[in-house]
Tab-separated table of C-alpha atoms in Angstrom:
chain	number	residue	atom	x	y	z
A	429	LEU	CA	-62.017	29.749	2.294
A	430	LEU	CA	-59.657	27.698	4.048
A	431	ALA	CA	-62.538	26.171	6.502
A	432	PRO	CA	-63.964	24.590	3.011
A	433	LYS	CA	-60.909	23.781	2.111
A	434	ARG	CA	-60.150	21.691	5.316
A	435	ALA	CA	-64.103	20.230	5.196
A	436	ALA	CA	-63.375	18.590	1.663
A	437	THR	CA	-59.956	17.396	2.697
A	438	THR	CA	-61.647	15.610	5.478
A	439	ARG	CA	-64.201	14.277	3.140
A	440	LYS	CA	-61.724	12.945	0.969
A	441	THR	CA	-60.100	11.797	3.913
A	442	GLY	CA	-63.244	10.136	5.212
A	443	ASP	CA	-64.388	8.481	1.791
A	444	ALA	CA	-60.987	6.778	1.164
A	445	LEU	CA	-60.691	5.422	4.566
A	446	LEU	CA	-64.346	3.957	3.977
A	447	LYS	CA	-63.325	2.693	0.669
A	448	GLN	CA	-60.402	0.922	1.957
A	449	GLN	CA	-62.540	-0.586	4.981
A	450	LEU	CA	-65.053	-1.667	2.292
A	451	ALA	CA	-62.704	-3.285	0.263
A	452	GLU	CA	-60.779	-5.165	3.189
A	453	ALA	CA	-64.187	-6.540	4.055
A	454	ARG	CA	-65.150	-7.752	0.866
A	455	ALA	CA	-61.833	-9.643	0.436
A	456	GLN	CA	-62.279	-10.927	4.086
A	457	GLN	CA	-65.651	-11.920	2.975
A	458	ALA	CA	-64.542	-13.529	0.059
A	459	ALA	CA	-61.906	-15.425	1.588
A	460	THR	CA	-64.113	-16.646	4.184
A	461	ALA	CA	-66.523	-17.696	1.374
A	462	ALA	CA	-63.393	-19.748	-0.252
A	463	ILE	CA	-62.637	-21.538	2.894
A	464	LEU	CA	-66.372	-22.402	3.730
A	465	LYS	CA	-66.910	-23.802	0.043
A	466	VAL	CA	-63.718	-25.976	0.517
A	467	ILE	CA	-65.428	-26.954	3.944
A	468	ALA	CA	-68.386	-27.959	2.235
A	469	ARG	CA	-66.520	-30.077	-0.659
A	470	SER	CA	-64.517	-31.885	2.599
A	471	PRO	CA	-66.590	-31.953	5.539
A	472	SER	CA	-65.006	-35.136	6.893
A	473	ASP	CA	-61.072	-33.799	5.909
A	474	VAL	CA	-59.725	-30.860	7.580
A	475	GLN	CA	-56.335	-30.846	5.695
A	476	PRO	CA	-58.031	-28.629	2.636
A	477	VAL	CA	-59.559	-26.175	5.287
A	478	PHE	CA	-56.156	-25.580	6.494
A	479	ASP	CA	-54.688	-25.289	3.418
A	480	ALA	CA	-57.076	-23.193	2.247
A	481	ILE	CA	-56.760	-20.663	5.374
A	482	VAL	CA	-53.141	-20.391	4.901
A	483	LYS	CA	-53.399	-19.274	1.405
A	484	SER	CA	-55.780	-16.749	1.973
A	485	ALA	CA	-53.980	-15.728	5.017
A	486	ALA	CA	-50.625	-14.964	3.082
A	487	LYS	CA	-52.362	-13.420	-0.126
A	488	LEU	CA	-54.882	-10.991	2.201
A	489	CYS	CA	-51.862	-10.339	4.731
A	490	GLU	CA	-49.305	-9.248	2.006
A	491	ALA	CA	-47.102	-11.875	3.568
A	492	ARG	CA	-44.455	-13.939	1.892
A	493	TYR	CA	-45.705	-17.089	3.625
A	494	ALA	CA	-47.868	-18.457	6.120
A	495	VAL	CA	-48.233	-21.492	8.493
A	496	PHE	CA	-50.598	-23.060	10.853
A	497	TYR	CA	-49.409	-24.663	13.379
A	498	ARG	CA	-51.200	-27.110	15.437
A	499	LEU	CA	-50.698	-27.587	19.455
A	500	THR	CA	-49.814	-31.028	20.240
A	501	ASN	CA	-48.304	-32.279	23.559
A	502	GLU	CA	-47.445	-28.549	24.657
A	503	ALA	CA	-45.507	-27.791	21.261
A	504	LEU	CA	-46.744	-26.047	18.008
A	505	ARG	CA	-45.949	-28.381	14.618
A	506	PRO	CA	-46.507	-26.928	11.203
A	507	GLU	CA	-49.924	-28.772	9.787
A	508	ALA	CA	-50.387	-26.287	6.990
A	509	TRP	CA	-48.571	-23.884	4.893
A	510	HIS	CA	-48.075	-21.768	1.997
A	511	ASN	CA	-45.301	-20.662	0.012
A	512	VAL	CA	-42.854	-21.375	2.575
A	513	ASN	CA	-39.454	-23.143	2.321
A	514	ARG	CA	-39.495	-26.779	2.787
A	515	LYS	CA	-36.281	-27.002	4.678
A	516	TYR	CA	-37.957	-24.424	7.512
A	517	ILE	CA	-41.304	-27.118	7.608
A	518	ALA	CA	-38.832	-30.286	8.109
A	519	TYR	CA	-36.814	-28.498	10.712
A	520	ARG	CA	-40.023	-27.527	12.618
A	521	ARG	CA	-41.439	-30.631	12.466
A	522	LEU	CA	-38.237	-32.287	14.177
A	523	HIS	CA	-38.159	-29.490	16.499
A	524	PRO	CA	-41.503	-28.072	17.348
A	525	VAL	CA	-42.181	-24.524	18.884
A	526	PRO	CA	-42.470	-24.984	22.729
A	527	VAL	CA	-45.409	-22.890	24.422
A	528	SER	CA	-43.013	-20.694	26.044
A	529	PRO	CA	-42.386	-16.944	26.372
A	530	LYS	CA	-39.199	-17.210	24.832
A	531	GLN	CA	-40.708	-17.786	21.191
A	532	VAL	CA	-42.658	-15.679	19.048
A	533	MET	CA	-45.468	-18.360	18.474
A	534	GLY	CA	-45.166	-19.641	22.304
A	535	ARG	CA	-46.097	-16.178	23.250
A	536	VAL	CA	-49.452	-16.611	21.151
A	537	ALA	CA	-50.517	-20.086	22.594
A	538	LEU	CA	-49.283	-18.561	26.573
A	539	THR	CA	-51.345	-15.550	25.793
A	540	ARG	CA	-53.946	-16.339	23.237
A	541	LYS	CA	-53.538	-12.999	21.642
A	542	PRO	CA	-51.957	-11.933	18.413
A	543	VAL	CA	-48.127	-11.763	18.992
A	544	HIS	CA	-46.571	-8.709	16.592
A	545	VAL	CA	-42.996	-8.907	15.949
A	546	LEU	CA	-41.545	-6.117	13.807
A	547	ASP	CA	-38.221	-7.905	13.398
A	548	VAL	CA	-37.011	-11.151	15.303
A	549	LEU	CA	-33.398	-10.346	14.890
A	550	ALA	CA	-33.793	-7.049	17.178
A	551	GLU	CA	-35.260	-9.205	19.838
A	552	ARG	CA	-32.945	-9.511	22.994
A	553	GLY	CA	-31.868	-13.284	23.366
A	554	TYR	CA	-34.086	-14.546	20.069
A	555	VAL	CA	-33.648	-18.205	20.875
A	556	ALA	CA	-34.722	-19.596	17.485
A	557	PRO	CA	-31.981	-18.515	14.922
A	558	ALA	CA	-31.736	-21.737	13.041
A	559	ALA	CA	-35.487	-21.307	12.464
A	560	GLN	CA	-35.196	-17.736	11.297
A	561	LYS	CA	-31.964	-18.665	8.942
A	562	LEU	CA	-34.181	-21.396	7.361
A	563	GLY	CA	-37.243	-19.393	6.976
A	564	GLU	CA	-35.684	-16.454	6.202
A	565	TYR	CA	-38.473	-14.287	7.899
A	566	ARG	CA	-37.979	-11.015	9.898
A	567	THR	CA	-41.251	-9.396	10.327
A	568	VAL	CA	-43.928	-12.183	12.111
A	569	LEU	CA	-47.549	-11.946	12.960
A	570	GLY	CA	-49.258	-14.763	14.735
A	571	VAL	CA	-52.765	-15.442	16.210
A	572	PRO	CA	-54.545	-18.002	18.167
A	573	VAL	CA	-56.827	-20.179	16.298
A	574	MET	CA	-59.570	-21.031	18.697
A	575	ARG	CA	-62.191	-23.482	18.936
A	576	GLU	CA	-65.224	-23.869	21.341
A	577	GLY	CA	-63.200	-22.265	23.959
A	578	LYS	CA	-59.761	-24.395	23.305
A	579	LEU	CA	-56.732	-23.251	21.854
A	580	LEU	CA	-56.235	-25.516	18.472
A	581	GLY	CA	-52.954	-24.253	17.344
A	582	ASN	CA	-51.797	-20.515	15.529
A	583	LEU	CA	-52.191	-18.950	12.315
A	584	ALA	CA	-48.680	-16.925	11.423
A	585	VAL	CA	-48.016	-14.936	8.617
A	586	PHE	CA	-44.282	-14.037	7.583
A	587	ARG	CA	-42.462	-11.242	5.647
A	588	THR	CA	-38.778	-11.339	4.558
A	589	GLU	CA	-38.375	-8.164	4.924
A	590	VAL	CA	-38.646	-5.334	8.289
A	591	ARG	CA	-42.228	-4.227	7.299
A	592	ALA	CA	-44.809	-3.901	9.978
A	593	PHE	CA	-48.390	-5.479	9.538
A	594	SER	CA	-51.384	-2.853	9.602
A	595	LYS	CA	-54.035	-3.043	12.368
A	596	GLN	CA	-56.461	-4.041	9.766
A	597	GLN	CA	-54.195	-6.974	8.977
A	598	VAL	CA	-53.650	-8.359	12.404
A	599	ALA	CA	-57.929	-8.183	12.695
A	600	LEU	CA	-58.158	-9.717	9.485
A	601	LEU	CA	-55.960	-12.804	10.185
A	602	SER	CA	-57.564	-13.033	13.540
A	603	ALA	CA	-61.204	-13.055	11.604
A	604	ILE	CA	-59.591	-15.837	9.000
A	605	ALA	CA	-58.287	-18.053	11.641
A	606	ASN	CA	-61.628	-18.115	13.452
A	607	ARG	CA	-63.831	-18.065	10.435
A	608	GLU	CA	-65.267	-14.388	11.198
A	609	ILE	CA	-66.966	-12.167	8.626
A	610	THR	CA	-66.909	-8.439	9.235
A	611	PRO	CA	-70.302	-6.923	7.917
A	612	LEU	CA	-69.671	-4.414	5.058
A	613	GLY	CA	-69.525	-1.232	6.393
A	614	GLY	CA	-68.009	-2.159	9.527
A	615	GLY	CA	-69.359	-3.538	12.734
A	616	LYS	CA	-68.979	-6.633	15.286
A	617	PRO	CA	-67.608	-9.626	13.438
A	618	ILE	CA	-69.968	-12.636	12.960
A	619	PRO	CA	-68.534	-15.977	13.741
A	620	VAL	CA	-69.157	-18.195	10.803
A	621	ASP	CA	-69.438	-22.232	11.198
A	622	VAL	CA	-71.321	-24.937	9.154
A	623	ARG	CA	-72.313	-28.435	9.602
A	624	ILE	CA	-72.837	-30.631	6.761
A	625	MET	CA	-76.269	-32.552	6.567
A	626	ALA	CA	-77.562	-34.859	3.924
A	627	ALA	CA	-80.748	-36.606	3.722
A	628	THR	CA	-81.616	-39.809	1.488
A	629	ASN	CA	-84.858	-42.230	1.019
A	630	ARG	CA	-82.544	-45.084	0.998
A	631	ASP	CA	-82.634	-47.742	3.944
A	632	LEU	CA	-79.124	-46.787	5.029
A	633	VAL	CA	-78.805	-50.117	7.406
A	634	LYS	CA	-79.448	-52.041	4.017
A	635	ALA	CA	-77.330	-49.602	1.953
């Protein structure tokens, strides 16, 4: 009798995991589709795209807020954000994050890999107490934003409580940052990009 019960429990667990994976994949695809719609509406303006990305990142990762930092002159400055304290943004514009292992976003830029810190205040020698006080964050997850093999910046999500992001959320944030879609049911993420093309019968020189 025990064997059938174990088998039934295993099936239920497997079914629940599959449903969760499918829900996450659908949410990821919906977020990517929303971002691509913004790209289509604003082919020459990247700001609405970044705004859509940070909004989707915060929602899907269950974060308090999200920020996209653009890499400029070896420093990371806020370029787009969602639901964040304006004082923090003003501070980070005056004091951009250096590309250094001493700070979370700096480590993301250096390693070009996701960096997940459960509690920044528990880090030995934490060097950004002023920023933390303004942002009121404790748990941080940052991922690199790459374009054509080059680092464009970082996408980060923040929680004001100490609560770890899941492995699925780490993968999801990376996918959002780099505009990838995971097929329903799992599999290797597929990069998504668009190019806006237009045709006309008018003489563009005269126009």
